[in-house]
Tab-separated table of C-alpha atoms in Angstrom:
chain	number	residue	atom	x	y	z
W	19	MET	CA	40.401	-84.682	-16.951
W	20	ARG	CA	38.794	-82.669	-19.727
W	21	LYS	CA	36.841	-85.758	-20.784
W	22	ILE	CA	35.536	-86.186	-17.228
W	23	TYR	CA	34.410	-82.559	-17.061
W	24	VAL	CA	32.692	-82.660	-20.462
W	25	LEU	CA	31.011	-86.059	-20.156
W	26	GLU	CA	30.338	-86.394	-16.436
W	27	LEU	CA	30.574	-83.170	-14.436
W	28	LEU	CA	29.416	-80.380	-16.747
W	29	SER	CA	27.300	-82.167	-19.353
W	30	ALA	CA	23.954	-80.566	-20.278
W	31	LYS	CA	22.059	-83.306	-18.452
W	32	LYS	CA	24.142	-82.938	-15.290
W	33	VAL	CA	23.899	-79.129	-15.272
W	34	HIS	CA	20.119	-79.400	-15.688
W	35	SER	CA	19.928	-81.741	-12.687
W	36	PHE	CA	21.259	-78.903	-10.500
W	37	ARG	CA	18.483	-76.532	-11.565
W	38	SER	CA	16.623	-76.733	-8.255
W	39	VAL	CA	19.751	-75.579	-6.401
W	40	ARG	CA	20.229	-72.576	-8.681
W	41	VAL	CA	16.568	-71.574	-8.496
W	42	GLN	CA	16.392	-71.875	-4.703
W	43	GLU	CA	19.573	-69.902	-4.035
W	44	VAL	CA	18.704	-67.133	-6.509
W	45	GLU	CA	15.294	-66.817	-4.846
W	46	ASN	CA	17.004	-66.603	-1.442
W	47	MET	CA	19.294	-63.829	-2.702
W	48	ILE	CA	16.418	-61.840	-4.233
W	49	LYS	CA	14.420	-62.197	-1.008
W	50	SER	CA	17.438	-61.054	1.005
W	51	ILE	CA	17.909	-57.971	-1.206
W	52	SER	CA	14.186	-57.193	-1.013
W	53	LEU	CA	14.179	-57.340	2.797
W	54	ALA	CA	17.184	-54.989	2.899
W	55	SER	CA	15.717	-52.551	0.355
W	56	SER	CA	15.520	-49.733	2.910
W	57	CYS	CA	19.277	-49.983	3.573
W	58	VAL	CA	22.457	-49.875	1.521
W	59	VAL	CA	22.985	-53.309	-0.053
W	60	ASN	CA	26.488	-54.593	-0.768
W	61	LEU	CA	25.816	-56.480	-3.990
W	62	ASN	CA	29.321	-57.977	-4.048
W	63	GLU	CA	28.656	-59.736	-0.744
W	64	LYS	CA	25.276	-61.025	-1.930
W	65	LEU	CA	26.716	-62.367	-5.195
W	66	ASN	CA	29.716	-63.925	-3.438
W	67	LEU	CA	27.395	-65.717	-1.022
W	68	LEU	CA	25.189	-66.859	-3.917
W	69	MET	CA	28.053	-68.395	-5.911
W	70	HIS	CA	29.673	-69.841	-2.781
W	71	THR	CA	26.468	-71.611	-1.731
W	72	VAL	CA	25.520	-72.816	-5.219
W	73	ILE	CA	28.953	-74.324	-5.911
W	74	LEU	CA	29.172	-76.044	-2.519
W	75	LYS	CA	25.669	-77.518	-2.809
W	76	ILE	CA	26.385	-78.741	-6.334
W	77	ALA	CA	29.770	-80.155	-5.358
W	78	LEU	CA	29.114	-81.488	-1.851
W	79	GLY	CA	25.329	-81.682	-1.649
W	80	THR	CA	25.218	-79.068	1.143
W	81	SER	CA	26.843	-75.731	1.950
W	82	TYR	CA	28.040	-76.956	5.395
W	83	GLU	CA	27.086	-73.470	6.629
W	84	GLY	CA	28.074	-73.006	10.259
W	85	LYS	CA	29.354	-76.580	10.640
W	86	GLU	CA	32.600	-77.070	12.539
W	87	PHE	CA	34.522	-80.082	11.247
W	88	GLU	CA	36.424	-82.584	13.376
W	89	SER	CA	39.743	-81.294	12.027
W	90	GLY	CA	38.819	-77.803	13.234
W	91	GLY	CA	37.698	-74.854	11.175
W	92	ASN	CA	34.763	-73.714	9.119
W	93	LEU	CA	34.653	-74.604	5.414
W	94	SER	CA	33.371	-71.191	4.279
W	95	GLU	CA	36.035	-69.282	6.207
W	96	LEU	CA	38.851	-71.493	4.915
W	97	LEU	CA	37.690	-71.256	1.291
W	98	HIS	CA	37.371	-67.474	1.444
W	99	GLY	CA	40.764	-67.296	3.161
W	100	ALA	CA	42.345	-69.397	0.409
W	101	ILE	CA	40.962	-67.118	-2.327
W	102	ALA	CA	42.184	-64.013	-0.475
W	103	MET	CA	45.720	-65.392	-0.005
W	104	ILE	CA	46.008	-66.704	-3.567
W	105	GLY	CA	45.049	-63.273	-4.876
W	106	ALA	CA	47.364	-61.418	-2.494
W	107	PHE	CA	50.554	-59.718	-3.677
W	108	SER	CA	53.467	-62.176	-3.633
W	109	VAL	CA	57.034	-60.855	-3.721
W	110	LEU	CA	58.258	-64.405	-4.298
W	111	SER	CA	56.413	-64.600	-7.628
W	112	LEU	CA	57.983	-61.381	-8.934
W	113	PHE	CA	61.460	-61.615	-7.416
W	114	PRO	CA	62.243	-65.309	-6.752
W	115	TYR	CA	65.627	-64.812	-5.065
W	116	VAL	CA	64.911	-61.736	-2.960
W	117	GLY	CA	61.360	-62.936	-2.442
W	118	ARG	CA	62.504	-66.001	-0.509
W	119	VAL	CA	64.040	-63.783	2.157
W	120	ILE	CA	61.026	-61.464	2.336
W	121	ALA	CA	58.663	-64.465	2.395
W	122	LEU	CA	60.303	-65.616	5.636
W	123	PHE	CA	59.113	-62.412	7.316
W	124	THR	CA	55.649	-62.199	5.745
W	125	ARG	CA	54.995	-65.936	6.324
W	126	LEU	CA	52.484	-65.884	3.452
W	127	GLN	CA	53.560	-69.314	2.200
W	128	GLN	CA	53.299	-70.834	5.680
W	129	LYS	CA	49.811	-69.363	6.125
W	130	LEU	CA	48.801	-70.674	2.702
W	131	ASP	CA	50.133	-74.158	3.478
W	132	LYS	CA	48.334	-74.209	6.835
W	133	ASN	CA	45.084	-73.093	5.214
W	134	PHE	CA	45.242	-75.711	2.458
W	135	ASN	CA	46.175	-78.484	4.895
W	136	LYS	CA	43.017	-77.705	6.871
W	137	LEU	CA	40.992	-77.550	3.658
W	138	ASP	CA	42.378	-80.911	2.594
W	139	ALA	CA	41.296	-82.456	5.908
W	140	LEU	CA	37.814	-80.925	5.628
W	141	LEU	CA	37.322	-82.109	2.051
W	142	GLN	CA	38.556	-85.573	3.046
W	143	GLN	CA	35.901	-85.685	5.769
W	144	ALA	CA	33.223	-84.587	3.268
W	145	VAL	CA	34.336	-87.308	0.831
W	146	ASP	CA	34.309	-89.896	3.633
W	147	GLU	CA	30.748	-88.883	4.545
W	148	HIS	CA	29.695	-89.457	0.931
W	149	SER	CA	31.388	-92.879	1.001
W	150	ASP	CA	29.252	-93.993	3.953
W	151	PRO	CA	26.815	-96.654	2.630
W	152	ASP	CA	24.218	-95.583	5.238
W	153	ARG	CA	24.285	-91.957	4.081
W	154	GLN	CA	20.918	-90.566	3.044
W	155	THR	CA	21.120	-89.507	-0.611
W	156	GLY	CA	19.687	-86.211	-1.837
W	157	GLU	CA	17.374	-85.415	-4.733
W	158	TYR	CA	20.307	-85.119	-7.151
W	159	GLU	CA	23.712	-86.731	-7.644
W	160	ASP	CA	26.283	-84.157	-6.531
W	161	ILE	CA	29.830	-83.853	-7.867
W	162	VAL	CA	31.380	-85.947	-5.084
W	163	ASP	CA	28.881	-88.745	-5.795
W	164	VAL	CA	29.842	-88.653	-9.480
W	165	LEU	CA	33.579	-88.720	-8.719
W	166	LEU	CA	33.219	-91.586	-6.234
W	167	ARG	CA	31.285	-93.526	-8.863
W	168	LEU	CA	34.078	-92.876	-11.373
W	169	GLU	CA	36.626	-94.031	-8.796
W	170	LYS	CA	34.832	-97.379	-8.527
W	171	GLU	CA	34.447	-97.694	-12.294
W	172	GLN	CA	38.014	-96.473	-12.971
W	173	PHE	CA	36.933	-94.108	-15.758
W	174	GLY	CA	38.909	-94.851	-18.946
W	175	GLU	CA	42.655	-95.212	-18.393
W	176	ILE	CA	42.708	-92.844	-15.424
W	177	ARG	CA	43.535	-94.341	-12.025
W	178	PHE	CA	41.205	-92.254	-9.901
W	179	THR	CA	41.976	-91.655	-6.207
W	180	LYS	CA	40.574	-89.598	-3.335
W	181	ASN	CA	43.333	-87.033	-3.923
W	182	HIS	CA	42.067	-86.520	-7.477
W	183	ILE	CA	38.564	-85.965	-6.111
W	184	LYS	CA	39.740	-83.339	-3.608
W	185	ALA	CA	41.842	-81.594	-6.257
W	186	ILE	CA	38.862	-81.369	-8.638
W	187	LEU	CA	36.639	-79.983	-5.866
W	188	MET	CA	39.201	-77.301	-5.021
W	189	ASP	CA	39.684	-76.471	-8.688
W	190	MET	CA	35.949	-76.084	-9.271
W	191	TYR	CA	35.461	-73.820	-6.274
W	192	LEU	CA	38.513	-71.592	-6.709
W	193	ALA	CA	37.927	-71.216	-10.452
W	194	GLY	CA	34.164	-70.786	-10.338
W	195	SER	CA	33.124	-68.787	-7.294
W	196	ASP	CA	35.115	-65.556	-7.408
W	197	THR	CA	35.148	-65.125	-11.193
W	198	SER	CA	31.393	-65.668	-11.545
W	199	SER	CA	30.453	-63.229	-8.782
W	200	VAL	CA	32.877	-60.576	-10.084
W	201	ILE	CA	31.439	-60.828	-13.613
W	202	LEU	CA	27.886	-60.450	-12.279
W	203	ALA	CA	28.888	-57.482	-10.116
W	204	TRP	CA	30.608	-55.734	-13.052
W	205	THR	CA	27.580	-56.358	-15.266
W	206	MET	CA	25.281	-54.736	-12.707
W	207	SER	CA	27.633	-51.778	-12.247
W	208	GLU	CA	27.755	-51.213	-16.027
W	209	LEU	CA	23.957	-51.300	-16.185
W	210	VAL	CA	23.738	-48.722	-13.392
W	211	LYS	CA	26.133	-46.475	-15.341
W	212	ASN	CA	24.197	-46.956	-18.605
W	213	LEU	CA	20.569	-46.284	-17.726
W	214	ARG	CA	19.486	-46.444	-21.371
W	215	VAL	CA	20.737	-50.029	-21.627
W	216	MET	CA	19.218	-50.937	-18.268
W	217	LYS	CA	15.839	-49.588	-19.377
W	218	LYS	CA	15.944	-51.708	-22.561
W	219	VAL	CA	16.815	-54.815	-20.522
W	220	GLN	CA	13.961	-54.119	-18.096
W	221	GLU	CA	11.488	-53.598	-20.942
W	222	GLU	CA	12.556	-56.858	-22.596
W	223	VAL	CA	12.218	-58.792	-19.337
W	224	ARG	CA	8.759	-57.360	-18.611
W	225	ARG	CA	7.623	-58.027	-22.171
W	226	CYS	CA	8.802	-61.663	-22.179
W	227	VAL	CA	7.828	-62.574	-18.634
W	228	GLY	CA	4.419	-60.927	-18.767
W	229	LYS	CA	2.306	-61.335	-15.644
W	230	LYS	CA	4.555	-63.955	-14.043
W	231	GLU	CA	6.118	-62.987	-10.722
W	232	LYS	CA	9.647	-63.992	-11.680
W	233	VAL	CA	11.939	-64.965	-14.528
W	234	ASP	CA	12.786	-68.654	-14.821
W	235	GLU	CA	15.376	-70.463	-16.917
W	236	ASN	CA	12.827	-71.266	-19.620
W	237	ASP	CA	12.478	-67.533	-20.347
W	238	LEU	CA	16.177	-67.009	-21.080
W	239	ASP	CA	15.925	-68.087	-24.733
W	240	GLN	CA	13.624	-65.125	-25.375
W	241	LEU	CA	15.848	-62.536	-23.663
W	242	HIS	CA	18.096	-61.772	-26.643
W	243	TYR	CA	19.105	-58.246	-25.613
W	244	LEU	CA	19.993	-59.406	-22.093
W	245	LYS	CA	22.216	-62.091	-23.618
W	246	MET	CA	24.055	-59.438	-25.647
W	247	VAL	CA	24.597	-57.374	-22.498
W	248	ILE	CA	26.035	-60.409	-20.694
W	249	LYS	CA	28.341	-61.229	-23.626
W	250	LYS	CA	29.568	-57.634	-23.742
W	251	SER	CA	30.272	-57.764	-20.026
W	252	LEU	CA	32.166	-61.052	-20.420
W	253	LYS	CA	34.266	-59.427	-23.119
W	254	ASN	CA	35.083	-56.366	-21.002
W	255	THR	CA	35.643	-58.077	-17.650
W	256	PRO	CA	39.258	-59.276	-17.118
W	257	GLN	CA	38.209	-62.169	-14.844
W	258	ALA	CA	36.142	-63.659	-17.666
W	259	GLN	CA	39.301	-64.369	-19.642
W	260	TYR	CA	40.474	-67.057	-17.184
């Protein structure tokens, strides 16, 4: 699996192919924050939505926002519900014997199973849509397209199946969405607390970007101080360790 991630899913070339998605969604978030500038802005919600949309578009080719699937349920709601339940306090994990009795009353495991069964059905439908030969392809090859291609080619010695594809999609979303948004939120909160550091970051950005309206990915190599701030935040944020 590591070989698949390194060579096929997260290679430099593949990550670069998703640039348009990242740029578009970041622009949407900035525009949303700008329009709400006269009100209190919940940055956590904005960052969660950003990471949620980016990962789904990269993985599935679309965010499926507002779409109700045949199996019932909304993909966004089920994914957020899964993250919330996985992160919830579990007596069973701490006290296996007593926890079994308590778990019968809390029904956390049953709720989790029900949620993941619905998610499995939704992801299966998304994979089936990608398998349709008449499907209109997008401007980039998304993760499901890559995995379906590997299934046909039987990558290396691995016998790839649809279940592997769904497991990888779940793994990518659950591991990437919450941790990334939390790290970004903590970085912003630390900058707000340390105005001296924030001022230096702002000065560096303005100096490097010049008269351009916005920062693009090509400017990042010149933003050395910003990189140090991000690395420090990664070091101090617990979620970054996973």
